[in-house]
């Protein structure tokens, strides 16, 4: 890809941070985006399914953003933009209906190429039971160089990231905001550690606030990166379960940790087990599902 195209692509995503399938509507007959500034607002409107007023505003914002020195901006903040054609962009994400157009990354981007990644998710109100389960599950996985993926939320996500770090493993955090607005505040120290020695990624430009609807979108990246998803504690209806919906849509394996039958946080995993998820009580059980990927690691 030429530097000119990259500048145009970065500028478009900066003002219209949508998945690749949305941006490609503008690229179908203009793959280099060379004519984008000349398209009238009514064409933007028709292609993107937005009002003409919105299209006119977006076109102006795009024209203005073409003058932003993105390479300098991202280098200043130690951000690596990984576009869908970048060598470190995970092929598995292209299987999604709506792949991220760009992954903004801080840390070791080589982790995206790791052959075996497993996600661990659960409730933001996870108890000590989740912590104990994660401490039991991770050592066999980390011994086989499994990269642990999660969403950096409070609760089970943070427990998974922290245990991976403490056990000498590697972890990827997928966040729902731009790097200038790390979220949540409670996990700022953990976020900093992962940025410096592991990997944090987001599909949102640096200025993006942690908006409520960003997080369901974030969940599809967690499942898209991973071979399988482990669920610790979760209510029957929760954001955790929405991640599982993405996982099932994309053919990912689901593992669930059985819990106390009297705890509402066991309802999610028990429902998943009843529907066919693999009940999990040790990390070795996960490895048994992927002998072709783990036997030589």
Tab-separated table of C-alpha atoms in Angstrom:
chain	number	residue	atom	x	y	z
A	1	UNK	CA	0.000	0.000	0.000
A	2	UNK	CA	1.259	3.478	-0.852
A	3	UNK	CA	1.915	6.143	1.762
A	4	UNK	CA	-0.767	8.259	0.097
A	5	UNK	CA	-3.367	5.532	0.492
A	6	UNK	CA	-2.358	4.928	4.118
A	7	UNK	CA	-2.785	8.623	4.905
A	8	UNK	CA	-6.235	8.623	3.328
A	9	UNK	CA	-7.219	5.400	5.090
A	10	UNK	CA	-6.002	6.635	8.479
A	11	UNK	CA	-7.838	9.936	7.927
A	12	UNK	CA	-11.080	8.197	7.011
A	13	UNK	CA	-10.979	5.871	10.004
A	14	UNK	CA	-10.033	8.755	12.294
A	15	UNK	CA	-13.307	10.569	11.557
A	16	UNK	CA	-15.418	7.493	10.787
A	17	UNK	CA	-14.157	4.713	13.108
A	18	UNK	CA	-16.352	1.956	11.738
A	19	UNK	CA	-15.630	-1.700	10.883
A	20	UNK	CA	-14.001	-2.605	7.596
A	21	UNK	CA	-17.227	-3.698	5.893
A	22	UNK	CA	-18.590	-0.158	6.329
A	23	UNK	CA	-15.461	1.556	4.999
A	24	UNK	CA	-15.311	-0.777	2.027
A	25	UNK	CA	-18.558	0.720	0.751
A	26	UNK	CA	-16.464	3.763	-0.146
A	27	UNK	CA	-13.670	1.620	-1.584
A	28	UNK	CA	-15.651	-0.677	-3.882
A	29	UNK	CA	-15.116	1.527	-6.943
A	30	UNK	CA	-12.263	3.566	-5.468
A	31	UNK	CA	-9.884	1.119	-3.724
A	32	UNK	CA	-7.169	3.747	-3.239
A	33	UNK	CA	-9.675	6.334	-1.920
A	34	UNK	CA	-8.195	8.769	-4.402
A	35	UNK	CA	-11.575	10.210	-5.406
A	36	UNK	CA	-13.049	10.427	-1.935
A	37	UNK	CA	-12.643	14.193	-1.564
A	38	UNK	CA	-14.427	14.685	-4.895
A	39	UNK	CA	-17.461	12.563	-4.099
A	40	UNK	CA	-20.509	14.748	-3.480
A	41	UNK	CA	-22.284	14.365	-0.110
A	42	UNK	CA	-25.191	12.537	-1.736
A	43	UNK	CA	-22.805	9.727	-2.781
A	44	UNK	CA	-21.360	9.504	0.727
A	45	UNK	CA	-24.933	9.421	1.999
A	46	UNK	CA	-26.042	6.640	-0.352
A	47	UNK	CA	-22.969	4.471	0.198
A	48	UNK	CA	-22.858	4.781	3.999
A	49	UNK	CA	-26.593	4.909	4.676
A	50	UNK	CA	-26.447	8.237	6.501
A	51	UNK	CA	-28.265	11.533	5.964
A	52	UNK	CA	-26.944	14.048	3.468
A	53	UNK	CA	-26.302	16.497	6.308
A	54	UNK	CA	-24.252	13.864	8.139
A	55	UNK	CA	-22.451	13.017	4.917
A	56	UNK	CA	-21.539	16.642	4.281
A	57	UNK	CA	-20.206	16.994	7.823
A	58	UNK	CA	-18.252	13.745	7.517
A	59	UNK	CA	-16.753	14.757	4.182
A	60	UNK	CA	-15.526	18.041	5.652
A	61	UNK	CA	-14.064	16.285	8.698
A	62	UNK	CA	-12.291	13.825	6.400
A	63	UNK	CA	-10.817	16.628	4.281
A	64	UNK	CA	-9.548	18.331	7.445
A	65	UNK	CA	-8.070	15.115	8.829
A	66	UNK	CA	-6.006	14.576	5.679
A	67	UNK	CA	-3.652	17.219	7.057
A	68	UNK	CA	-3.037	15.395	10.348
A	69	UNK	CA	0.500	13.895	10.517
A	70	UNK	CA	-0.703	10.469	11.687
A	71	UNK	CA	2.730	8.844	11.683
A	72	UNK	CA	4.043	11.521	14.037
A	73	UNK	CA	0.898	11.488	16.170
A	74	UNK	CA	0.924	7.737	16.722
A	75	UNK	CA	4.676	7.557	17.195
A	76	UNK	CA	4.449	10.278	19.843
A	77	UNK	CA	1.991	8.169	21.826
A	78	UNK	CA	3.781	4.869	21.078
A	79	UNK	CA	0.783	3.602	19.116
A	80	UNK	CA	1.163	1.201	16.213
A	81	UNK	CA	-1.762	1.276	13.756
A	82	UNK	CA	-2.295	-2.201	12.315
A	83	UNK	CA	-4.534	-1.948	9.272
A	84	UNK	CA	-6.337	-4.947	7.823
A	85	UNK	CA	-3.535	-5.424	5.268
A	86	UNK	CA	-0.693	-5.164	7.834
A	87	UNK	CA	1.477	-8.281	8.261
A	88	UNK	CA	0.575	-8.459	11.977
A	89	UNK	CA	-3.181	-8.228	11.418
A	90	UNK	CA	-4.684	-11.574	12.541
A	91	UNK	CA	-6.283	-13.463	9.653
A	92	UNK	CA	-8.921	-14.851	12.021
A	93	UNK	CA	-10.431	-11.373	12.372
A	94	UNK	CA	-11.122	-11.256	8.653
A	95	UNK	CA	-13.567	-14.130	9.193
A	96	UNK	CA	-15.825	-11.715	11.074
A	97	UNK	CA	-18.761	-10.129	9.292
A	98	UNK	CA	-17.505	-6.762	10.503
A	99	UNK	CA	-13.720	-6.965	10.991
A	100	UNK	CA	-11.957	-4.009	12.575
A	101	UNK	CA	-10.463	-1.819	9.855
A	102	UNK	CA	-7.537	-0.833	12.068
A	103	UNK	CA	-6.208	-2.178	15.353
A	104	UNK	CA	-4.442	0.520	17.323
A	105	UNK	CA	-1.792	-1.224	19.401
A	106	UNK	CA	0.588	-0.542	22.256
A	107	UNK	CA	3.135	-3.178	23.155
A	108	UNK	CA	4.421	-6.305	21.465
A	109	UNK	CA	2.366	-6.637	18.275
A	110	UNK	CA	3.989	-10.015	17.553
A	111	UNK	CA	1.567	-11.480	20.091
A	112	UNK	CA	-1.154	-11.076	17.466
A	113	UNK	CA	0.641	-13.733	15.420
A	114	UNK	CA	0.803	-16.259	18.273
A	115	UNK	CA	-0.746	-19.520	16.997
A	116	UNK	CA	-2.648	-20.337	20.184
A	117	UNK	CA	-4.738	-17.737	21.971
A	118	UNK	CA	-7.440	-18.446	24.547
A	119	UNK	CA	-9.842	-15.863	25.952
A	120	UNK	CA	-10.910	-15.779	29.586
A	121	UNK	CA	-13.991	-13.755	30.434
A	122	UNK	CA	-16.463	-13.418	33.263
A	123	UNK	CA	-18.390	-11.090	35.507
A	124	UNK	CA	-17.212	-7.646	36.550
A	125	UNK	CA	-18.394	-8.730	40.003
A	126	UNK	CA	-16.369	-11.942	39.928
A	127	UNK	CA	-15.578	-13.385	43.330
A	128	UNK	CA	-12.591	-15.162	44.777
A	129	UNK	CA	-13.936	-18.302	43.125
A	130	UNK	CA	-13.060	-16.876	39.701
A	131	UNK	CA	-9.600	-15.920	40.911
A	132	UNK	CA	-8.981	-19.409	42.285
A	133	UNK	CA	-10.302	-21.020	39.085
A	134	UNK	CA	-8.080	-18.838	36.907
A	135	UNK	CA	-5.059	-19.629	39.058
A	136	UNK	CA	-5.807	-23.330	38.529
A	137	UNK	CA	-6.529	-23.132	34.796
A	138	UNK	CA	-3.689	-20.950	33.575
A	139	UNK	CA	-0.447	-22.795	34.476
A	140	UNK	CA	-0.914	-25.685	31.987
A	141	UNK	CA	-1.921	-23.211	29.283
A	142	UNK	CA	0.998	-20.883	29.911
A	143	UNK	CA	3.380	-23.851	29.915
A	144	UNK	CA	2.312	-24.371	26.293
A	145	UNK	CA	2.866	-20.684	25.421
A	146	UNK	CA	-0.829	-19.910	25.238
A	147	UNK	CA	-1.525	-16.177	24.942
A	148	UNK	CA	-4.350	-15.134	27.265
A	149	UNK	CA	-6.868	-12.690	25.783
A	150	UNK	CA	-9.400	-10.655	27.755
A	151	UNK	CA	-11.102	-7.263	27.879
A	152	UNK	CA	-9.324	-5.414	30.733
A	153	UNK	CA	-12.607	-4.896	32.599
A	154	UNK	CA	-12.720	-5.063	36.380
A	155	UNK	CA	-13.420	-8.515	37.769
A	156	UNK	CA	-12.622	-11.687	35.851
A	157	UNK	CA	-10.862	-9.893	32.973
A	158	UNK	CA	-8.378	-8.184	35.265
A	159	UNK	CA	-7.853	-11.426	37.176
A	160	UNK	CA	-6.995	-13.259	33.948
A	161	UNK	CA	-4.541	-10.608	32.760
A	162	UNK	CA	-2.872	-10.362	36.166
A	163	UNK	CA	-2.516	-14.111	36.590
A	164	UNK	CA	-1.031	-14.459	33.105
A	165	UNK	CA	1.559	-11.807	33.998
A	166	UNK	CA	2.287	-13.265	37.443
A	167	UNK	CA	2.709	-16.746	35.945
A	168	UNK	CA	5.231	-15.621	33.363
A	169	UNK	CA	2.783	-15.855	30.454
A	170	UNK	CA	1.739	-13.380	27.769
A	171	UNK	CA	-1.539	-11.517	27.536
A	172	UNK	CA	-3.506	-9.334	25.110
A	173	UNK	CA	-6.021	-6.783	26.404
A	174	UNK	CA	-8.777	-5.649	24.033
A	175	UNK	CA	-10.249	-2.336	25.131
A	176	UNK	CA	-13.332	-0.315	24.201
A	177	UNK	CA	-11.840	3.175	24.075
A	178	UNK	CA	-8.962	5.106	22.540
A	179	UNK	CA	-5.543	5.207	24.152
A	180	UNK	CA	-5.981	8.773	25.397
A	181	UNK	CA	-8.903	7.570	27.527
A	182	UNK	CA	-7.874	4.286	29.207
A	183	UNK	CA	-10.788	2.529	30.889
A	184	UNK	CA	-11.576	1.612	33.596
A	185	UNK	CA	-9.600	3.850	35.927
A	186	UNK	CA	-9.305	1.061	38.484
A	187	UNK	CA	-7.178	-0.916	36.047
A	188	UNK	CA	-4.854	1.921	35.017
A	189	UNK	CA	-1.743	0.348	36.651
A	190	UNK	CA	-2.526	-3.029	35.041
A	191	UNK	CA	-3.145	-1.310	31.710
A	192	UNK	CA	0.258	0.365	31.914
A	193	UNK	CA	2.021	-2.922	32.589
A	194	UNK	CA	0.315	-4.638	29.669
A	195	UNK	CA	1.117	-1.738	27.325
A	196	UNK	CA	4.789	-1.856	28.295
A	197	UNK	CA	5.456	-5.601	28.321
A	198	UNK	CA	2.504	-7.357	26.649
A	199	UNK	CA	-0.111	-5.911	24.259
A	200	UNK	CA	-3.162	-3.645	24.415
A	201	UNK	CA	-5.301	-3.215	21.296
A	202	UNK	CA	-8.400	-1.235	20.392
A	203	UNK	CA	-10.228	-0.525	17.156
A	204	UNK	CA	-10.894	3.042	18.267
A	205	UNK	CA	-8.734	6.100	17.450
A	206	UNK	CA	-6.874	7.660	20.396
A	207	UNK	CA	-9.458	10.380	21.094
A	208	UNK	CA	-12.401	7.952	21.448
A	209	UNK	CA	-14.164	7.982	24.822
A	210	UNK	CA	-15.280	4.675	26.428
A	211	UNK	CA	-18.819	4.834	25.078
A	212	UNK	CA	-21.327	2.231	26.224
A	213	UNK	CA	-21.876	0.681	22.792
A	214	UNK	CA	-18.147	0.260	22.167
A	215	UNK	CA	-17.933	-2.712	24.505
A	216	UNK	CA	-20.268	-5.138	22.720
A	217	UNK	CA	-18.232	-4.349	19.585
A	218	UNK	CA	-15.026	-4.984	21.542
A	219	UNK	CA	-16.322	-8.438	22.458
A	220	UNK	CA	-16.291	-9.686	18.865
A	221	UNK	CA	-12.562	-8.954	18.669
A	222	UNK	CA	-11.916	-10.953	21.837
A	223	UNK	CA	-13.666	-13.995	20.386
A	224	UNK	CA	-12.264	-13.402	16.896
A	225	UNK	CA	-8.677	-13.501	18.168
A	226	UNK	CA	-9.137	-16.673	20.187
A	227	UNK	CA	-9.385	-20.373	19.439
A	228	UNK	CA	-11.639	-20.849	22.438
A	229	UNK	CA	-13.366	-18.892	25.210
A	230	UNK	CA	-13.313	-19.785	28.902
A	231	UNK	CA	-16.145	-18.422	31.048
A	232	UNK	CA	-15.710	-18.292	34.821
A	233	UNK	CA	-18.572	-16.598	36.699
A	234	UNK	CA	-21.360	-14.793	34.822
A	235	UNK	CA	-25.040	-14.053	35.204
A	236	UNK	CA	-27.358	-15.641	32.677
A	237	UNK	CA	-27.900	-12.275	30.977
A	238	UNK	CA	-24.734	-10.210	30.851
A	239	UNK	CA	-22.038	-8.729	28.636
A	240	UNK	CA	-20.070	-11.914	29.159
A	241	UNK	CA	-22.804	-13.905	27.491
A	242	UNK	CA	-22.823	-11.492	24.535
A	243	UNK	CA	-19.173	-12.375	23.943
A	244	UNK	CA	-20.189	-16.018	23.876
A	245	UNK	CA	-22.803	-15.240	21.246
A	246	UNK	CA	-20.054	-13.794	19.056
A	247	UNK	CA	-17.889	-16.837	19.750
A	248	UNK	CA	-20.609	-19.269	18.711
A	249	UNK	CA	-21.370	-17.261	15.561
A	250	UNK	CA	-17.732	-17.573	14.541
A	251	UNK	CA	-17.335	-21.239	15.412
A	252	UNK	CA	-15.174	-20.775	18.480
A	253	UNK	CA	-15.078	-23.392	21.234
A	254	UNK	CA	-16.684	-22.495	24.553
A	255	UNK	CA	-15.497	-23.780	27.940
A	256	UNK	CA	-17.378	-23.054	31.151
A	257	UNK	CA	-16.289	-23.388	34.767
A	258	UNK	CA	-19.006	-25.040	36.894
A	259	UNK	CA	-19.845	-23.156	40.059
A	260	UNK	CA	-21.860	-23.028	43.243
A	261	UNK	CA	-25.469	-23.890	42.361
A	262	UNK	CA	-26.677	-21.256	44.831
A	263	UNK	CA	-24.726	-18.396	43.228
A	264	UNK	CA	-26.374	-16.251	40.515
A	265	UNK	CA	-22.914	-15.917	38.965
A	266	UNK	CA	-22.985	-19.648	38.206
A	267	UNK	CA	-26.144	-19.357	36.113
A	268	UNK	CA	-24.283	-18.294	32.958
A	269	UNK	CA	-21.693	-21.090	32.929
A	270	UNK	CA	-24.290	-23.721	33.884
A	271	UNK	CA	-26.578	-22.606	31.073
A	272	UNK	CA	-23.679	-22.838	28.628
A	273	UNK	CA	-22.800	-26.340	29.833
A	274	UNK	CA	-26.417	-27.411	29.402
A	275	UNK	CA	-26.259	-26.081	25.837
A	276	UNK	CA	-23.080	-27.977	24.986
A	277	UNK	CA	-20.127	-25.984	26.331
A	278	UNK	CA	-17.227	-28.058	27.640
A	279	UNK	CA	-17.246	-28.146	31.473
A	280	UNK	CA	-13.816	-27.110	32.671
A	281	UNK	CA	-11.922	-27.749	35.871
A	282	UNK	CA	-8.300	-27.832	34.659
A	283	UNK	CA	-6.311	-26.165	31.911
A	284	UNK	CA	-5.153	-29.475	30.504
A	285	UNK	CA	-8.707	-30.104	29.318
A	286	UNK	CA	-8.424	-27.090	27.021
A	287	UNK	CA	-5.150	-28.343	25.575
A	288	UNK	CA	-6.745	-31.699	24.761
A	289	UNK	CA	-9.040	-29.917	22.303
A	290	UNK	CA	-6.116	-28.572	20.257
A	291	UNK	CA	-3.400	-31.242	20.049
A	292	UNK	CA	-2.324	-30.117	16.580
A	293	UNK	CA	-1.620	-26.621	17.883
A	294	UNK	CA	-0.048	-27.401	21.229
A	295	UNK	CA	1.963	-30.619	20.937
A	296	UNK	CA	5.052	-28.834	19.559
A	297	UNK	CA	4.813	-25.691	21.661
